[in-house]
Amino acid sequence: MPPATCSSLIGLAPDALAASLAGAGVPEKSARMRARQLWNWIYVHGARDFASMSNLAKDFRGEMAAHFTLARPEVVTEQISNDGTRKWLLRTGPGIEFETVYIPEADRGTLCVSSQVGCTLNCRFCHTGTQKLVRNLTPDEIVGQLLVARDSLGDWPSTAPGRKVTNVVMMGMGEPLYNFDNVKAALAIVTDGDGLALSKRRVTLSTAGVVPMIEKAGTEIGSGLAISLHAVRDELRDVIVPINKKYPIKQLLDACRAYPGASNSRRITFEYVMLKGVNDTLADARELVRLLAGIPAKINLIPFNPWPGAPYECSDWAQIEKFAEIVNRAGYASPVRTPRGRDIMAACGQLKSESVKERASTRLAAEKLAAVQSAQLSRMPS
Ligand code: SAH
């Protein structure tokens, strides 16, 4: 008997996948082998249904389809920028909407992945920061972003040369280190050598500075690290990146110094948004260089990307160039990040969805109303 609702196999770790198969009646002794076969179909070939798994017995495929799905997030909209950047708005349930962005470049293709619907951090220059946290994304919703992008770009199998998605950055909506377990589980799947197979060197996790989780991220996730620094003095960083009040610059940089795996060949990226008249003086640039001394660092200057109602403006180009020159002279190469996808609100810090967290009481009232309405409908003469 198939259960009333089929559950998705996407996002399960290999052991959990084998356990699910055993739970659905697959004999214990073959569950692991079956899990491996499914893993290959799902993450190497991008199979979207069991029927397409041509080397597996028909009966087995039928059984799987009766119990499970390989459902991805639903694509609500797909937008393509005039510079080739693509943005998807995805939905996984009522009011659960989030964005994913693909940025093609000459030598790589980067997928910018969300970790939360909304955010708790309230960074003053960030559009996502104006959307309250709705909830953390689950591993299947995080991995699902890569699957949707590959489906849409025709980027399967994952082992083919010349793949379009070569890099993943956890720089979409949300703070990945406030959703540690799910992000860790998802990235383990993204970097699994027998599946999606992105090298950990091609995965970067960006944090606004959740200091107590940084070392754990290095040890347990092992991806590249990016830090949203954006200011060189605590008084200013307290205002524009409020998490600084909890974990000030010195603590943050000490955590970076101790980041497991950082080296001259695996540098930590420091992101610095250029806000006109706020953090863009040449004294700021010199202080930035001084602060980062001794840390294997790259600096990414990000021209501020505007959004409706934003309280800041982007620094003048001439000022960005002068700032960059000081940073360059200190030995940090090509630091200005070209804005991509601004015309479709896909650039850094522009992501936001309409999702709002419903209060439990509002949800209950809506459910009650729906129940009353459906009871009334069923009593109506047809
Ligand atoms: N919460 C994590 C992940 C988000 S990454 C973090 O803060 O690192 C998104 C990056 O874009 C961060 O560096 C963020 O500070 C930056 N950003 C946010 N708003 C921006 C804007 N309007 N213009 C340019 N960069 C912005």
Short mmCIF file of C-alpha atoms and ligand atoms in Angstrom, two decimals:
data_model
loop_
_atom_site.label_atom_id
_atom_site.label_comp_id
_atom_site.label_asym_id
_atom_site.label_seq_id
_atom_site.Cartn_x
_atom_site.Cartn_y
_atom_site.Cartn_z
CA MET A 1 0.00 0.00 0.00
CA PRO A 2 1.59 3.35 -0.93
CA PRO A 3 1.52 5.88 1.90
CA ALA A 4 -0.82 8.86 1.53
CA THR A 5 2.05 11.24 0.81
CA CYS A 6 5.29 10.22 -0.89
CA SER A 7 8.44 11.69 0.62
CA SER A 8 11.33 13.04 -1.41
CA LEU A 9 14.66 11.25 -1.42
CA ILE A 10 16.50 14.48 -2.25
CA GLY A 11 18.73 15.77 0.54
CA LEU A 12 19.06 12.49 2.47
CA ALA A 13 22.57 11.42 3.43
CA PRO A 14 23.62 8.02 1.98
CA ASP A 15 22.88 6.17 5.25
CA ALA A 16 19.49 7.81 5.63
CA LEU A 17 18.69 6.98 2.01
CA ALA A 18 19.50 3.30 2.60
CA ALA A 19 17.41 3.35 5.79
CA SER A 20 14.45 4.86 3.91
CA LEU A 21 14.66 2.11 1.31
CA ALA A 22 14.77 -0.55 4.04
CA GLY A 23 11.76 1.14 5.64
CA ALA A 24 9.91 0.81 2.34
CA GLY A 25 10.52 -2.92 2.25
CA VAL A 26 13.80 -3.18 0.32
CA PRO A 27 15.67 -6.15 1.89
CA GLU A 28 18.35 -4.96 4.35
CA LYS A 29 21.13 -6.71 2.48
CA SER A 30 20.47 -4.93 -0.80
CA ALA A 31 19.41 -1.54 0.60
CA ARG A 32 22.94 -0.11 0.49
CA MET A 33 23.57 -1.23 -3.06
CA ARG A 34 20.18 0.12 -4.14
CA ALA A 35 20.90 3.41 -2.37
CA ARG A 36 24.16 3.71 -4.30
CA GLN A 37 22.40 3.08 -7.60
CA LEU A 38 19.75 5.68 -6.84
CA TRP A 39 22.41 8.16 -5.66
CA ASN A 40 24.15 7.86 -9.01
CA TRP A 41 20.92 8.41 -10.94
CA ILE A 42 19.85 11.35 -8.79
CA TYR A 43 23.11 13.26 -8.41
CA VAL A 44 25.24 12.24 -11.41
CA HIS A 45 22.49 12.01 -14.03
CA GLY A 46 19.92 14.35 -12.53
CA ALA A 47 17.08 11.81 -12.81
CA ARG A 48 13.75 13.46 -12.05
CA ASP A 49 11.71 10.28 -11.85
CA PHE A 50 12.28 6.59 -11.24
CA ALA A 51 10.94 5.53 -14.64
CA SER A 52 14.03 6.98 -16.35
CA MET A 53 16.43 4.76 -14.36
CA SER A 54 16.82 2.39 -17.24
CA ASN A 55 19.25 -0.12 -15.74
CA LEU A 56 17.07 -0.86 -12.71
CA ALA A 57 14.37 -3.57 -12.68
CA LYS A 58 10.91 -2.34 -13.62
CA ASP A 59 9.34 -3.73 -10.44
CA PHE A 60 11.88 -1.95 -8.27
CA ARG A 61 11.29 1.34 -10.08
CA GLY A 62 7.56 0.92 -9.60
CA GLU A 63 8.00 0.25 -5.89
CA MET A 64 10.17 3.32 -5.52
CA ALA A 65 7.64 5.50 -7.33
CA ALA A 66 4.92 4.23 -5.00
CA HIS A 67 6.85 5.35 -1.92
CA PHE A 68 9.07 8.25 -2.90
CA THR A 69 9.54 11.25 -5.17
CA LEU A 70 12.57 13.12 -6.50
CA ALA A 71 10.70 16.41 -6.32
CA ARG A 72 12.64 19.64 -6.60
CA PRO A 73 11.51 23.04 -5.44
CA GLU A 74 8.87 24.46 -7.79
CA VAL A 75 10.17 27.19 -10.12
CA VAL A 76 7.87 30.19 -9.66
CA THR A 77 9.81 32.46 -12.02
CA GLU A 78 13.05 32.35 -13.95
CA GLN A 79 14.59 35.65 -15.05
CA ILE A 80 17.57 36.15 -17.33
CA SER A 81 19.62 39.34 -17.07
CA ASN A 82 21.05 41.07 -20.13
CA ASP A 83 24.49 39.99 -18.84
CA GLY A 84 23.46 36.30 -18.79
CA THR A 85 22.91 36.06 -15.03
CA ARG A 86 19.85 33.96 -14.17
CA LYS A 87 17.64 34.16 -11.13
CA TRP A 88 15.07 31.62 -10.03
CA LEU A 89 12.35 32.23 -7.48
CA LEU A 90 11.61 28.85 -5.92
CA ARG A 91 8.75 27.62 -3.76
CA THR A 92 8.57 24.54 -1.54
CA GLY A 93 5.32 25.20 0.30
CA PRO A 94 2.77 27.91 1.01
CA GLY A 95 4.74 31.06 1.85
CA ILE A 96 8.12 29.34 1.54
CA GLU A 97 9.86 31.17 -1.30
CA PHE A 98 13.54 31.83 -1.87
CA GLU A 99 15.94 32.83 -4.64
CA THR A 100 18.94 31.28 -6.36
CA VAL A 101 21.25 33.03 -8.82
CA TYR A 102 23.54 31.66 -11.56
CA ILE A 103 26.44 33.86 -12.63
CA PRO A 104 28.25 32.71 -15.79
CA GLU A 105 31.83 33.92 -16.30
CA ALA A 106 34.48 33.11 -18.89
CA ASP A 107 36.26 30.54 -16.76
CA ARG A 108 33.52 29.39 -14.38
CA GLY A 109 29.84 29.37 -13.52
CA THR A 110 28.89 30.23 -9.97
CA LEU A 111 25.63 29.34 -8.27
CA CYS A 112 24.66 31.64 -5.40
CA VAL A 113 22.59 29.54 -3.00
CA SER A 114 20.21 30.62 -0.19
CA SER A 115 20.30 29.09 3.28
CA GLN A 116 17.24 30.74 4.87
CA VAL A 117 13.95 32.34 3.86
CA GLY A 118 14.54 35.87 5.13
CA CYS A 119 17.29 36.66 7.62
CA THR A 120 17.74 37.70 11.25
CA LEU A 121 20.81 39.87 10.78
CA ASN A 122 19.39 43.20 9.56
CA CYS A 123 22.54 44.44 7.85
CA ARG A 124 21.59 48.00 6.94
CA PHE A 125 22.65 47.85 3.27
CA CYS A 126 21.14 44.43 2.50
CA HIS A 127 17.73 43.94 0.91
CA THR A 128 17.32 40.44 2.37
CA GLY A 129 17.86 42.04 5.77
CA THR A 130 14.50 43.81 5.40
CA GLN A 131 12.72 40.44 5.24
CA LYS A 132 12.16 38.83 8.62
CA LEU A 133 13.29 35.25 9.03
CA VAL A 134 10.53 32.87 7.95
CA ARG A 135 12.50 29.70 8.52
CA ASN A 136 15.70 27.80 7.85
CA LEU A 137 15.91 25.90 4.57
CA THR A 138 16.19 22.12 4.87
CA PRO A 139 18.95 20.06 3.20
CA ASP A 140 16.65 19.06 0.32
CA GLU A 141 15.72 22.70 -0.27
CA ILE A 142 19.39 23.71 -0.33
CA VAL A 143 20.55 20.84 -2.57
CA GLY A 144 17.36 21.36 -4.62
CA GLN A 145 18.64 24.79 -5.69
CA LEU A 146 21.59 23.15 -7.45
CA LEU A 147 19.34 20.50 -9.02
CA VAL A 148 16.93 23.12 -10.37
CA ALA A 149 19.82 25.15 -11.80
CA ARG A 150 21.34 22.09 -13.50
CA ASP A 151 17.93 21.04 -14.86
CA SER A 152 17.33 24.47 -16.28
CA LEU A 153 20.84 24.85 -17.73
CA GLY A 154 20.89 21.30 -19.16
CA ASP A 155 23.95 20.71 -17.00
CA TRP A 156 23.84 16.93 -16.52
CA PRO A 157 25.59 14.57 -16.03
CA SER A 158 27.56 16.19 -13.25
CA THR A 159 30.72 14.35 -14.32
CA ALA A 160 30.73 15.69 -17.89
CA PRO A 161 33.57 18.02 -18.85
CA GLY A 162 32.61 21.66 -19.36
CA ARG A 163 29.90 21.75 -16.71
CA LYS A 164 28.08 25.07 -16.42
CA VAL A 165 27.86 25.15 -12.63
CA THR A 166 31.46 24.83 -11.44
CA ASN A 167 31.27 26.75 -8.14
CA VAL A 168 28.80 27.19 -5.31
CA VAL A 169 28.73 30.17 -2.97
CA MET A 170 26.50 30.23 0.10
CA MET A 171 25.83 33.93 -0.49
CA GLY A 172 22.13 33.97 -1.21
CA MET A 173 19.41 34.78 1.30
CA GLY A 174 20.15 34.13 4.97
CA GLU A 175 23.05 33.45 7.30
CA PRO A 176 24.41 29.94 6.66
CA LEU A 177 26.07 29.65 10.07
CA TYR A 178 22.67 30.17 11.75
CA ASN A 179 21.48 27.08 9.88
CA PHE A 180 24.61 25.04 10.45
CA ASP A 181 23.32 21.47 10.49
CA ASN A 182 21.23 21.77 7.35
CA VAL A 183 23.94 23.65 5.45
CA LYS A 184 26.51 21.05 6.50
CA ALA A 185 24.25 18.18 5.40
CA ALA A 186 23.53 19.87 2.07
CA LEU A 187 27.16 20.69 1.30
CA ALA A 188 28.18 17.12 2.10
CA ILE A 189 25.88 16.06 -0.76
CA VAL A 190 27.05 18.86 -3.06
CA THR A 191 30.71 17.85 -2.58
CA ASP A 192 30.20 14.06 -2.58
CA GLY A 193 32.65 12.64 -5.12
CA ASP A 194 30.18 10.00 -6.35
CA GLY A 195 27.40 12.52 -6.96
CA LEU A 196 27.32 16.24 -7.64
CA ALA A 197 31.07 16.13 -7.14
CA LEU A 198 31.98 19.77 -6.66
CA SER A 199 35.37 20.02 -4.99
CA LYS A 200 35.34 21.68 -1.55
CA ARG A 201 37.71 24.23 -3.05
CA ARG A 202 34.89 25.33 -5.31
CA VAL A 203 32.43 25.85 -2.50
CA THR A 204 32.53 29.04 -0.41
CA LEU A 205 30.49 29.80 2.67
CA SER A 206 29.96 33.45 3.48
CA THR A 207 29.18 34.65 6.99
CA ALA A 208 28.48 38.04 8.52
CA GLY A 209 30.55 36.82 11.46
CA VAL A 210 28.95 34.15 13.64
CA VAL A 211 32.24 33.77 15.47
CA PRO A 212 31.50 30.68 17.62
CA MET A 213 30.62 28.65 14.50
CA ILE A 214 33.59 29.57 12.31
CA GLU A 215 36.07 26.98 13.54
CA LYS A 216 33.36 24.29 13.50
CA ALA A 217 32.58 25.22 9.89
CA GLY A 218 36.23 24.77 8.95
CA THR A 219 36.50 21.41 10.65
CA GLU A 220 33.14 19.92 9.77
CA ILE A 221 32.32 21.49 6.39
CA GLY A 222 35.78 22.35 5.10
CA SER A 223 34.69 24.76 2.37
CA GLY A 224 36.27 28.08 1.55
CA LEU A 225 35.34 30.93 3.89
CA ALA A 226 34.20 34.45 3.08
CA ILE A 227 33.63 37.13 5.68
CA SER A 228 31.26 40.07 5.20
CA LEU A 229 33.50 42.62 6.88
CA HIS A 230 32.32 45.92 5.36
CA ALA A 231 33.78 48.19 8.05
CA VAL A 232 37.10 48.55 9.84
CA ARG A 233 35.87 50.24 13.03
CA ASP A 234 33.49 48.69 15.56
CA GLU A 235 31.42 51.91 15.90
CA LEU A 236 30.51 51.74 12.21
CA ARG A 237 30.28 47.95 11.93
CA ASP A 238 27.91 47.92 14.92
CA VAL A 239 25.54 50.01 12.79
CA ILE A 240 25.83 48.45 9.34
CA VAL A 241 26.42 44.79 10.36
CA PRO A 242 24.67 44.67 13.77
CA ILE A 243 25.93 41.17 14.64
CA ASN A 244 29.18 43.06 15.32
CA LYS A 245 27.74 44.16 18.67
CA LYS A 246 27.86 40.51 19.72
CA TYR A 247 31.09 39.53 17.96
CA PRO A 248 33.30 42.58 17.35
CA ILE A 249 35.99 42.89 14.68
CA LYS A 250 38.86 41.66 16.83
CA GLN A 251 37.07 38.44 17.80
CA LEU A 252 36.05 37.92 14.20
CA LEU A 253 39.57 38.32 12.86
CA ASP A 254 40.98 36.06 15.60
CA ALA A 255 38.52 33.37 14.46
CA CYS A 256 39.77 33.89 10.90
CA ARG A 257 43.37 33.49 12.00
CA ALA A 258 42.39 30.16 13.54
CA TYR A 259 40.27 28.96 10.58
CA PRO A 260 41.26 25.37 9.88
CA GLY A 261 42.56 24.95 6.34
CA ALA A 262 43.33 28.61 5.65
CA SER A 263 46.65 28.98 3.85
CA ASN A 264 48.22 31.03 1.11
CA SER A 265 46.69 28.68 -1.45
CA ARG A 266 43.31 28.75 0.34
CA ARG A 267 42.77 32.34 1.31
CA ILE A 268 39.85 33.74 3.24
CA THR A 269 37.81 36.21 1.20
CA PHE A 270 36.91 39.49 2.89
CA GLU A 271 33.88 41.17 1.33
CA TYR A 272 33.71 44.93 1.59
CA VAL A 273 30.67 46.76 0.21
CA MET A 274 31.49 50.26 -1.04
CA LEU A 275 29.08 52.75 0.56
CA LYS A 276 29.47 56.36 -0.50
CA GLY A 277 30.68 58.57 2.33
CA VAL A 278 30.23 55.78 4.88
CA ASN A 279 33.13 53.31 4.73
CA ASP A 280 35.04 54.32 1.61
CA THR A 281 37.79 56.74 2.70
CA LEU A 282 41.40 56.05 1.89
CA ALA A 283 42.06 55.89 5.65
CA ASP A 284 39.52 53.05 5.74
CA ALA A 285 41.45 51.29 2.97
CA ARG A 286 44.74 51.61 4.86
CA GLU A 287 43.12 50.36 8.06
CA LEU A 288 41.66 47.40 6.17
CA VAL A 289 45.10 46.39 4.98
CA ARG A 290 46.52 46.82 8.47
CA LEU A 291 43.77 44.74 10.10
CA LEU A 292 44.22 41.83 7.71
CA ALA A 293 48.00 41.61 8.06
CA GLY A 294 48.99 38.05 8.84
CA ILE A 295 45.75 36.49 7.61
CA PRO A 296 45.90 34.65 4.27
CA ALA A 297 43.33 36.94 2.71
CA LYS A 298 41.70 38.04 -0.53
CA ILE A 299 39.68 41.23 -0.59
CA ASN A 300 36.54 41.58 -2.65
CA LEU A 301 35.33 45.14 -3.02
CA ILE A 302 31.62 45.04 -3.84
CA PRO A 303 30.06 48.14 -5.39
CA PHE A 304 26.87 48.69 -3.40
CA ASN A 305 23.86 47.32 -5.27
CA PRO A 306 20.82 49.54 -4.82
CA TRP A 307 17.32 48.39 -3.88
CA PRO A 308 14.06 50.31 -3.32
CA GLY A 309 14.29 52.40 -0.16
CA ALA A 310 17.96 51.60 0.52
CA PRO A 311 19.53 54.16 2.85
CA TYR A 312 22.89 54.18 1.00
CA GLU A 313 24.46 54.97 -2.35
CA CYS A 314 27.31 53.28 -4.17
CA SER A 315 30.69 54.99 -3.84
CA ASP A 316 31.86 56.94 -6.89
CA TRP A 317 33.86 54.85 -9.31
CA ALA A 318 36.92 57.09 -8.93
CA GLN A 319 36.81 56.55 -5.17
CA ILE A 320 36.46 52.77 -5.56
CA GLU A 321 39.52 52.83 -7.83
CA LYS A 322 41.59 54.81 -5.34
CA PHE A 323 40.49 52.51 -2.51
CA ALA A 324 41.33 49.47 -4.67
CA GLU A 325 44.75 50.86 -5.49
CA ILE A 326 45.72 50.98 -1.81
CA VAL A 327 44.47 47.44 -1.35
CA ASN A 328 46.28 46.34 -4.53
CA ARG A 329 49.54 47.93 -3.52
CA ALA A 330 49.39 45.95 -0.29
CA GLY A 331 49.46 42.79 -2.41
CA TYR A 332 45.79 41.91 -2.88
CA ALA A 333 44.99 41.41 -6.59
CA SER A 334 41.96 42.47 -8.73
CA PRO A 335 39.57 43.16 -5.91
CA VAL A 336 36.48 44.87 -7.42
CA ARG A 337 33.51 42.56 -7.92
CA THR A 338 31.65 43.42 -11.11
CA PRO A 339 27.96 43.85 -10.34
CA ARG A 340 26.02 41.10 -12.11
CA GLY A 341 22.31 40.81 -12.74
CA ARG A 342 21.37 44.20 -11.27
CA ASP A 343 18.60 44.61 -13.86
CA ILE A 344 16.77 41.59 -12.42
CA MET A 345 17.63 42.38 -8.77
CA ALA A 346 19.97 39.38 -8.71
CA ALA A 347 23.17 41.10 -7.55
CA CYS A 348 24.72 40.73 -4.07
CA GLY A 349 22.33 41.83 -1.39
CA GLN A 350 19.35 42.37 -3.70
CA LEU A 351 17.60 39.06 -3.05
CA LYS A 352 14.28 38.99 -1.27
CA SER A 353 11.02 37.05 -1.52
CA GLU A 354 7.48 37.95 -0.51
CA SER A 355 7.37 35.22 2.15
CA VAL A 356 6.34 36.36 5.59
CA LYS A 357 6.20 34.36 8.74
CA GLU A 358 2.57 33.84 9.62
CA ARG A 359 1.74 33.98 13.27
CA ALA A 360 0.48 30.62 14.46
CA SER A 361 -2.85 32.26 15.42
CA THR A 362 -3.30 33.70 11.90
CA ARG A 363 -2.51 30.32 10.36
CA LEU A 364 -4.94 28.51 12.65
CA ALA A 365 -7.70 31.01 11.89
CA ALA A 366 -7.08 30.56 8.13
CA GLU A 367 -7.15 26.78 8.49
CA LYS A 368 -10.40 26.92 10.47
CA LEU A 369 -11.96 29.18 7.88
CA ALA A 370 -10.86 26.85 5.07
CA ALA A 371 -12.35 23.87 6.94
CA VAL A 372 -15.68 25.68 7.45
CA GLN A 373 -15.76 26.73 3.78
CA SER A 374 -15.03 23.24 2.52
CA ALA A 375 -17.73 21.81 4.82
CA GLN A 376 -20.18 24.37 3.42
CA LEU A 377 -19.16 23.52 -0.13
CA SER A 378 -19.65 19.81 0.43
CA ARG A 379 -23.18 20.52 1.70
CA MET A 380 -24.09 22.54 -1.38
CA PRO A 381 -26.34 20.77 -3.87
CA SER A 382 -24.38 19.91 -6.99
N1 SAH B 1 24.68 36.24 5.63
C1 SAH B 1 25.85 35.87 4.88
C2 SAH B 1 25.51 35.41 3.49
C3 SAH B 1 25.02 36.49 2.55
S1 SAH B 1 26.28 36.81 1.41
C4 SAH B 1 26.83 37.01 4.88
O1 SAH B 1 26.45 38.09 5.34
O2 SAH B 1 27.98 36.84 4.49
C5 SAH B 1 25.77 38.22 0.57
C6 SAH B 1 26.89 39.22 0.45
O3 SAH B 1 26.41 40.41 -0.22
C7 SAH B 1 27.40 39.65 1.80
O4 SAH B 1 28.76 39.94 1.76
C8 SAH B 1 26.58 40.92 1.98
O5 SAH B 1 27.13 41.72 2.99
C9 SAH B 1 26.66 41.53 0.61
N2 SAH B 1 25.61 42.52 0.38
C10 SAH B 1 24.44 42.65 1.02
N3 SAH B 1 23.75 43.67 0.53
C11 SAH B 1 24.48 44.22 -0.45
C12 SAH B 1 24.27 45.29 -1.36
N4 SAH B 1 23.14 45.98 -1.35
N5 SAH B 1 25.24 45.56 -2.26
C13 SAH B 1 26.36 44.82 -2.29
N6 SAH B 1 26.61 43.79 -1.49
C14 SAH B 1 25.68 43.49 -0.57
#
